[in-house]
Amino acid sequence: MFGRTDSRGRLLLLLAAVVLLSGGMTARLAYWQVQHHDQLTAGQPAGQATTQRTVPARRGTIYDRTGTIVLAQTVGRYRVVADLHNLSDAARKRDADALVDYLALDPEPEAALRKAMAGTGYYVILATNVDAQTAQDILTAQKNDALPEVTLESTPVRVYPQ
C-alpha cells in the first residue's frame, strides 16, 4: 500500500542535513570562543569567576538492629573564637576572666585560654566543644555588651553514647 520508506537517497539527505547543522554549530561556537574571547572576559575580574564554599557533612544517626538504641549521632557544639587584634590588656584580662567563668575551666585549660588571650591575631581559637547552654550564656553576655570580640562558631561533633 505505502511501499518502502527506507530509501538510500533519504538516508544520505538526512546525513547531509545533520552534518551541515553540526558544522554550523561548531563554526558558531568557534566564532564566540576563539575570536571574541577577550571581549567576553574583559568585564570579569578574576575573583568573580569562581566561588569556593566548604559545607560540613551532615551525618545521620546510627541505631542498633532493633532501631531503638542510638549507637552514634551528630550533635551541635560550638567553638569560641576571638579577634584579639584590637583588644587592650585590660580588656583581654576581663574577657579571659569572663570566659573562664562561663566555661568552668580547670586550671590547665584555664592556663591555655589565658595564654591564647595573651597573643595577637584576627582569628584565635579559645575553646572547642562548648555545649549549647554555655554558648547561649555567652550570647546573652554579648547582648549585654560583654565579650565584644568573641564569636561562636557552630561545629558538628560525632558522639557515640554506647
PDB file of C-alpha atoms in Angstrom:
ATOM      1  CA  MET A   1       0.000   0.000   0.000  1.00  0.00           C
ATOM      2  CA  PHE A   2       2.636   2.582   1.017  1.00  0.00           C
ATOM      3  CA  GLY A   3       5.713   0.927  -0.353  1.00  0.00           C
ATOM      4  CA  ARG A   4       9.189   1.058   1.070  1.00  0.00           C
ATOM      5  CA  THR A   5      10.196   4.069   3.109  1.00  0.00           C
ATOM      6  CA  ASP A   6      13.862   3.244   3.573  1.00  0.00           C
ATOM      7  CA  SER A   7      15.482   4.678   0.524  1.00  0.00           C
ATOM      8  CA  ARG A   8      19.211   5.300   0.241  1.00  0.00           C
ATOM      9  CA  GLY A   9      18.618   8.833  -1.029  1.00  0.00           C
ATOM     10  CA  ARG A  10      16.612   9.848   2.022  1.00  0.00           C
ATOM     11  CA  LEU A  11      19.262   8.466   4.329  1.00  0.00           C
ATOM     12  CA  LEU A  12      22.009  10.413   2.561  1.00  0.00           C
ATOM     13  CA  LEU A  13      19.893  13.568   2.623  1.00  0.00           C
ATOM     14  CA  LEU A  14      19.307  13.185   6.383  1.00  0.00           C
ATOM     15  CA  LEU A  15      23.029  12.575   6.978  1.00  0.00           C
ATOM     16  CA  ALA A  16      23.928  15.679   4.952  1.00  0.00           C
ATOM     17  CA  ALA A  17      21.452  17.781   6.994  1.00  0.00           C
ATOM     18  CA  VAL A  18      22.899  16.546  10.313  1.00  0.00           C
ATOM     19  CA  VAL A  19      26.473  17.189   9.149  1.00  0.00           C
ATOM     20  CA  LEU A  20      25.529  20.671   7.919  1.00  0.00           C
ATOM     21  CA  LEU A  21      23.776  21.601  11.193  1.00  0.00           C
ATOM     22  CA  SER A  22      26.567  20.274  13.426  1.00  0.00           C
ATOM     23  CA  GLY A  23      29.178  22.039  11.268  1.00  0.00           C
ATOM     24  CA  GLY A  24      27.244  25.299  11.571  1.00  0.00           C
ATOM     25  CA  MET A  25      27.006  24.994  15.354  1.00  0.00           C
ATOM     26  CA  THR A  26      30.716  24.184  15.611  1.00  0.00           C
ATOM     27  CA  ALA A  27      31.602  27.207  13.486  1.00  0.00           C
ATOM     28  CA  ARG A  28      29.415  29.487  15.622  1.00  0.00           C
ATOM     29  CA  LEU A  29      30.938  28.122  18.831  1.00  0.00           C
ATOM     30  CA  ALA A  30      34.441  28.688  17.481  1.00  0.00           C
ATOM     31  CA  TYR A  31      33.459  32.209  16.430  1.00  0.00           C
ATOM     32  CA  TRP A  32      32.452  33.153  20.012  1.00  0.00           C
ATOM     33  CA  GLN A  33      35.098  31.241  21.937  1.00  0.00           C
ATOM     34  CA  VAL A  34      38.105  31.974  19.752  1.00  0.00           C
ATOM     35  CA  GLN A  35      37.520  35.330  18.061  1.00  0.00           C
ATOM     36  CA  HIS A  36      35.583  37.104  20.828  1.00  0.00           C
ATOM     37  CA  HIS A  37      37.223  35.525  23.892  1.00  0.00           C
ATOM     38  CA  ASP A  38      38.977  38.713  25.040  1.00  0.00           C
ATOM     39  CA  GLN A  39      35.854  40.817  24.570  1.00  0.00           C
ATOM     40  CA  LEU A  40      33.684  38.420  26.598  1.00  0.00           C
ATOM     41  CA  THR A  41      36.113  38.085  29.530  1.00  0.00           C
ATOM     42  CA  ALA A  42      37.230  41.728  29.708  1.00  0.00           C
ATOM     43  CA  GLY A  43      34.466  42.779  32.131  1.00  0.00           C
ATOM     44  CA  GLN A  44      35.047  39.977  34.656  1.00  0.00           C
ATOM     45  CA  PRO A  45      37.564  40.329  37.468  1.00  0.00           C
ATOM     46  CA  ALA A  46      39.404  37.096  38.136  1.00  0.00           C
ATOM     47  CA  GLY A  47      37.835  36.643  41.596  1.00  0.00           C
ATOM     48  CA  GLN A  48      34.255  36.710  40.325  1.00  0.00           C
ATOM     49  CA  ALA A  49      34.662  33.760  38.034  1.00  0.00           C
ATOM     50  CA  THR A  50      34.585  31.103  40.779  1.00  0.00           C
ATOM     51  CA  THR A  51      33.387  30.732  44.334  1.00  0.00           C
ATOM     52  CA  GLN A  52      34.542  28.112  46.800  1.00  0.00           C
ATOM     53  CA  ARG A  53      32.417  27.092  49.756  1.00  0.00           C
ATOM     54  CA  THR A  54      33.009  24.316  52.246  1.00  0.00           C
ATOM     55  CA  VAL A  55      29.894  22.632  53.577  1.00  0.00           C
ATOM     56  CA  PRO A  56      30.337  20.346  56.580  1.00  0.00           C
ATOM     57  CA  ALA A  57      28.974  16.858  56.112  1.00  0.00           C
ATOM     58  CA  ARG A  58      25.707  16.026  57.846  1.00  0.00           C
ATOM     59  CA  ARG A  59      25.917  12.550  59.197  1.00  0.00           C
ATOM     60  CA  GLY A  60      22.852  10.588  60.166  1.00  0.00           C
ATOM     61  CA  THR A  61      22.025   8.877  63.431  1.00  0.00           C
ATOM     62  CA  ILE A  62      23.025   5.216  63.653  1.00  0.00           C
ATOM     63  CA  TYR A  63      20.751   2.846  65.573  1.00  0.00           C
ATOM     64  CA  ASP A  64      21.212  -0.769  66.600  1.00  0.00           C
ATOM     65  CA  ARG A  65      19.399  -3.522  64.735  1.00  0.00           C
ATOM     66  CA  THR A  66      16.219  -3.072  66.779  1.00  0.00           C
ATOM     67  CA  GLY A  67      16.074   0.615  65.869  1.00  0.00           C
ATOM     68  CA  THR A  68      15.723   1.831  69.463  1.00  0.00           C
ATOM     69  CA  ILE A  69      19.238   2.292  70.841  1.00  0.00           C
ATOM     70  CA  VAL A  70      21.337   5.127  69.448  1.00  0.00           C
ATOM     71  CA  LEU A  71      24.867   3.999  68.638  1.00  0.00           C
ATOM     72  CA  ALA A  72      26.155   7.217  67.043  1.00  0.00           C
ATOM     73  CA  GLN A  73      24.768  10.680  66.414  1.00  0.00           C
ATOM     74  CA  THR A  74      25.928  14.155  65.487  1.00  0.00           C
ATOM     75  CA  VAL A  75      25.339  16.938  67.998  1.00  0.00           C
ATOM     76  CA  GLY A  76      25.862  20.653  67.638  1.00  0.00           C
ATOM     77  CA  ARG A  77      28.753  22.064  69.634  1.00  0.00           C
ATOM     78  CA  TYR A  78      30.420  25.439  69.470  1.00  0.00           C
ATOM     79  CA  ARG A  79      33.914  26.805  69.115  1.00  0.00           C
ATOM     80  CA  VAL A  80      34.808  30.059  70.890  1.00  0.00           C
ATOM     81  CA  VAL A  81      36.899  32.289  68.633  1.00  0.00           C
ATOM     82  CA  ALA A  82      38.238  35.783  69.270  1.00  0.00           C
ATOM     83  CA  ASP A  83      39.715  38.698  67.361  1.00  0.00           C
ATOM     84  CA  LEU A  84      42.457  39.868  69.721  1.00  0.00           C
ATOM     85  CA  HIS A  85      43.962  42.419  67.389  1.00  0.00           C
ATOM     86  CA  ASN A  86      42.169  45.466  68.827  1.00  0.00           C
ATOM     87  CA  LEU A  87      41.889  44.438  72.491  1.00  0.00           C
ATOM     88  CA  SER A  88      43.777  46.250  75.235  1.00  0.00           C
ATOM     89  CA  ASP A  89      45.468  44.316  78.031  1.00  0.00           C
ATOM     90  CA  ALA A  90      42.694  45.232  80.481  1.00  0.00           C
ATOM     91  CA  ALA A  91      40.005  44.063  78.040  1.00  0.00           C
ATOM     92  CA  ARG A  92      41.895  40.800  77.443  1.00  0.00           C
ATOM     93  CA  LYS A  93      42.059  40.110  81.183  1.00  0.00           C
ATOM     94  CA  ARG A  94      38.376  40.990  81.630  1.00  0.00           C
ATOM     95  CA  ASP A  95      37.311  38.751  78.734  1.00  0.00           C
ATOM     96  CA  ALA A  96      39.578  35.908  79.874  1.00  0.00           C
ATOM     97  CA  ASP A  97      38.099  36.058  83.386  1.00  0.00           C
ATOM     98  CA  ALA A  98      34.570  36.039  81.985  1.00  0.00           C
ATOM     99  CA  LEU A  99      35.285  33.109  79.666  1.00  0.00           C
ATOM    100  CA  VAL A 100      36.886  31.095  82.467  1.00  0.00           C
ATOM    101  CA  ASP A 101      33.693  31.607  84.489  1.00  0.00           C
ATOM    102  CA  TYR A 102      31.341  30.751  81.596  1.00  0.00           C
ATOM    103  CA  LEU A 103      33.311  27.691  80.521  1.00  0.00           C
ATOM    104  CA  ALA A 104      34.009  26.495  84.111  1.00  0.00           C
ATOM    105  CA  LEU A 105      37.579  25.620  83.211  1.00  0.00           C
ATOM    106  CA  ASP A 106      40.002  23.562  85.274  1.00  0.00           C
ATOM    107  CA  PRO A 107      43.472  25.049  85.942  1.00  0.00           C
ATOM    108  CA  GLU A 108      45.202  23.502  82.909  1.00  0.00           C
ATOM    109  CA  PRO A 109      42.637  24.588  80.267  1.00  0.00           C
ATOM    110  CA  GLU A 110      42.388  27.950  82.033  1.00  0.00           C
ATOM    111  CA  ALA A 111      46.133  28.483  81.606  1.00  0.00           C
ATOM    112  CA  ALA A 112      45.845  27.570  77.899  1.00  0.00           C
ATOM    113  CA  LEU A 113      42.992  30.055  77.430  1.00  0.00           C
ATOM    114  CA  ARG A 114      44.901  32.830  79.179  1.00  0.00           C
ATOM    115  CA  LYS A 115      47.974  32.094  77.062  1.00  0.00           C
ATOM    116  CA  ALA A 116      45.858  32.273  73.886  1.00  0.00           C
ATOM    117  CA  MET A 117      44.350  35.573  75.081  1.00  0.00           C
ATOM    118  CA  ALA A 118      47.861  36.997  75.538  1.00  0.00           C
ATOM    119  CA  GLY A 119      48.661  36.537  71.837  1.00  0.00           C
ATOM    120  CA  THR A 120      47.661  38.652  68.872  1.00  0.00           C
ATOM    121  CA  GLY A 121      45.678  37.762  65.815  1.00  0.00           C
ATOM    122  CA  TYR A 122      42.431  38.153  63.987  1.00  0.00           C
ATOM    123  CA  TYR A 123      41.338  34.542  64.492  1.00  0.00           C
ATOM    124  CA  VAL A 124      42.316  32.783  67.718  1.00  0.00           C
ATOM    125  CA  ILE A 125      40.505  29.638  68.874  1.00  0.00           C
ATOM    126  CA  LEU A 126      39.959  29.895  72.620  1.00  0.00           C
ATOM    127  CA  ALA A 127      37.781  26.852  73.341  1.00  0.00           C
ATOM    128  CA  THR A 128      36.283  23.929  71.461  1.00  0.00           C
ATOM    129  CA  ASN A 129      33.427  21.507  72.118  1.00  0.00           C
ATOM    130  CA  VAL A 130      31.323  24.059  74.031  1.00  0.00           C
ATOM    131  CA  ASP A 131      27.772  22.869  74.737  1.00  0.00           C
ATOM    132  CA  ALA A 132      24.635  24.744  73.695  1.00  0.00           C
ATOM    133  CA  GLN A 133      23.745  26.061  77.166  1.00  0.00           C
ATOM    134  CA  THR A 134      27.179  27.612  77.687  1.00  0.00           C
ATOM    135  CA  ALA A 135      27.047  29.083  74.179  1.00  0.00           C
ATOM    136  CA  GLN A 136      23.660  30.586  74.981  1.00  0.00           C
ATOM    137  CA  ASP A 137      25.105  32.136  78.164  1.00  0.00           C
ATOM    138  CA  ILE A 138      27.946  33.685  76.152  1.00  0.00           C
ATOM    139  CA  LEU A 139      25.462  35.021  73.571  1.00  0.00           C
ATOM    140  CA  THR A 140      23.399  36.574  76.375  1.00  0.00           C
ATOM    141  CA  ALA A 141      26.534  38.243  77.725  1.00  0.00           C
ATOM    142  CA  GLN A 142      27.295  39.586  74.248  1.00  0.00           C
ATOM    143  CA  LYS A 143      23.829  41.117  74.041  1.00  0.00           C
ATOM    144  CA  ASN A 144      24.694  42.974  77.259  1.00  0.00           C
ATOM    145  CA  ASP A 145      27.832  44.411  75.569  1.00  0.00           C
ATOM    146  CA  ALA A 146      30.249  41.971  77.179  1.00  0.00           C
ATOM    147  CA  LEU A 147      32.803  39.927  75.204  1.00  0.00           C
ATOM    148  CA  PRO A 148      32.623  42.111  72.069  1.00  0.00           C
ATOM    149  CA  GLU A 149      35.483  40.423  70.212  1.00  0.00           C
ATOM    150  CA  VAL A 150      34.332  36.853  70.906  1.00  0.00           C
ATOM    151  CA  THR A 151      32.494  34.840  68.264  1.00  0.00           C
ATOM    152  CA  LEU A 152      30.792  31.452  68.460  1.00  0.00           C
ATOM    153  CA  GLU A 153      31.095  29.051  65.534  1.00  0.00           C
ATOM    154  CA  SER A 154      28.792  26.069  65.251  1.00  0.00           C
ATOM    155  CA  THR A 155      30.605  22.778  64.662  1.00  0.00           C
ATOM    156  CA  PRO A 156      29.110  19.279  64.334  1.00  0.00           C
ATOM    157  CA  VAL A 157      30.614  16.687  66.684  1.00  0.00           C
ATOM    158  CA  ARG A 158      30.113  12.942  66.439  1.00  0.00           C
ATOM    159  CA  VAL A 159      29.016  11.342  69.724  1.00  0.00           C
ATOM    160  CA  TYR A 160      28.992   7.609  70.493  1.00  0.00           C
ATOM    161  CA  PRO A 161      26.776   7.128  73.572  1.00  0.00           C
ATOM    162  CA  GLN A 162      27.444   3.399  73.954  1.00  0.00           C
TER     163      GLN A 162
END
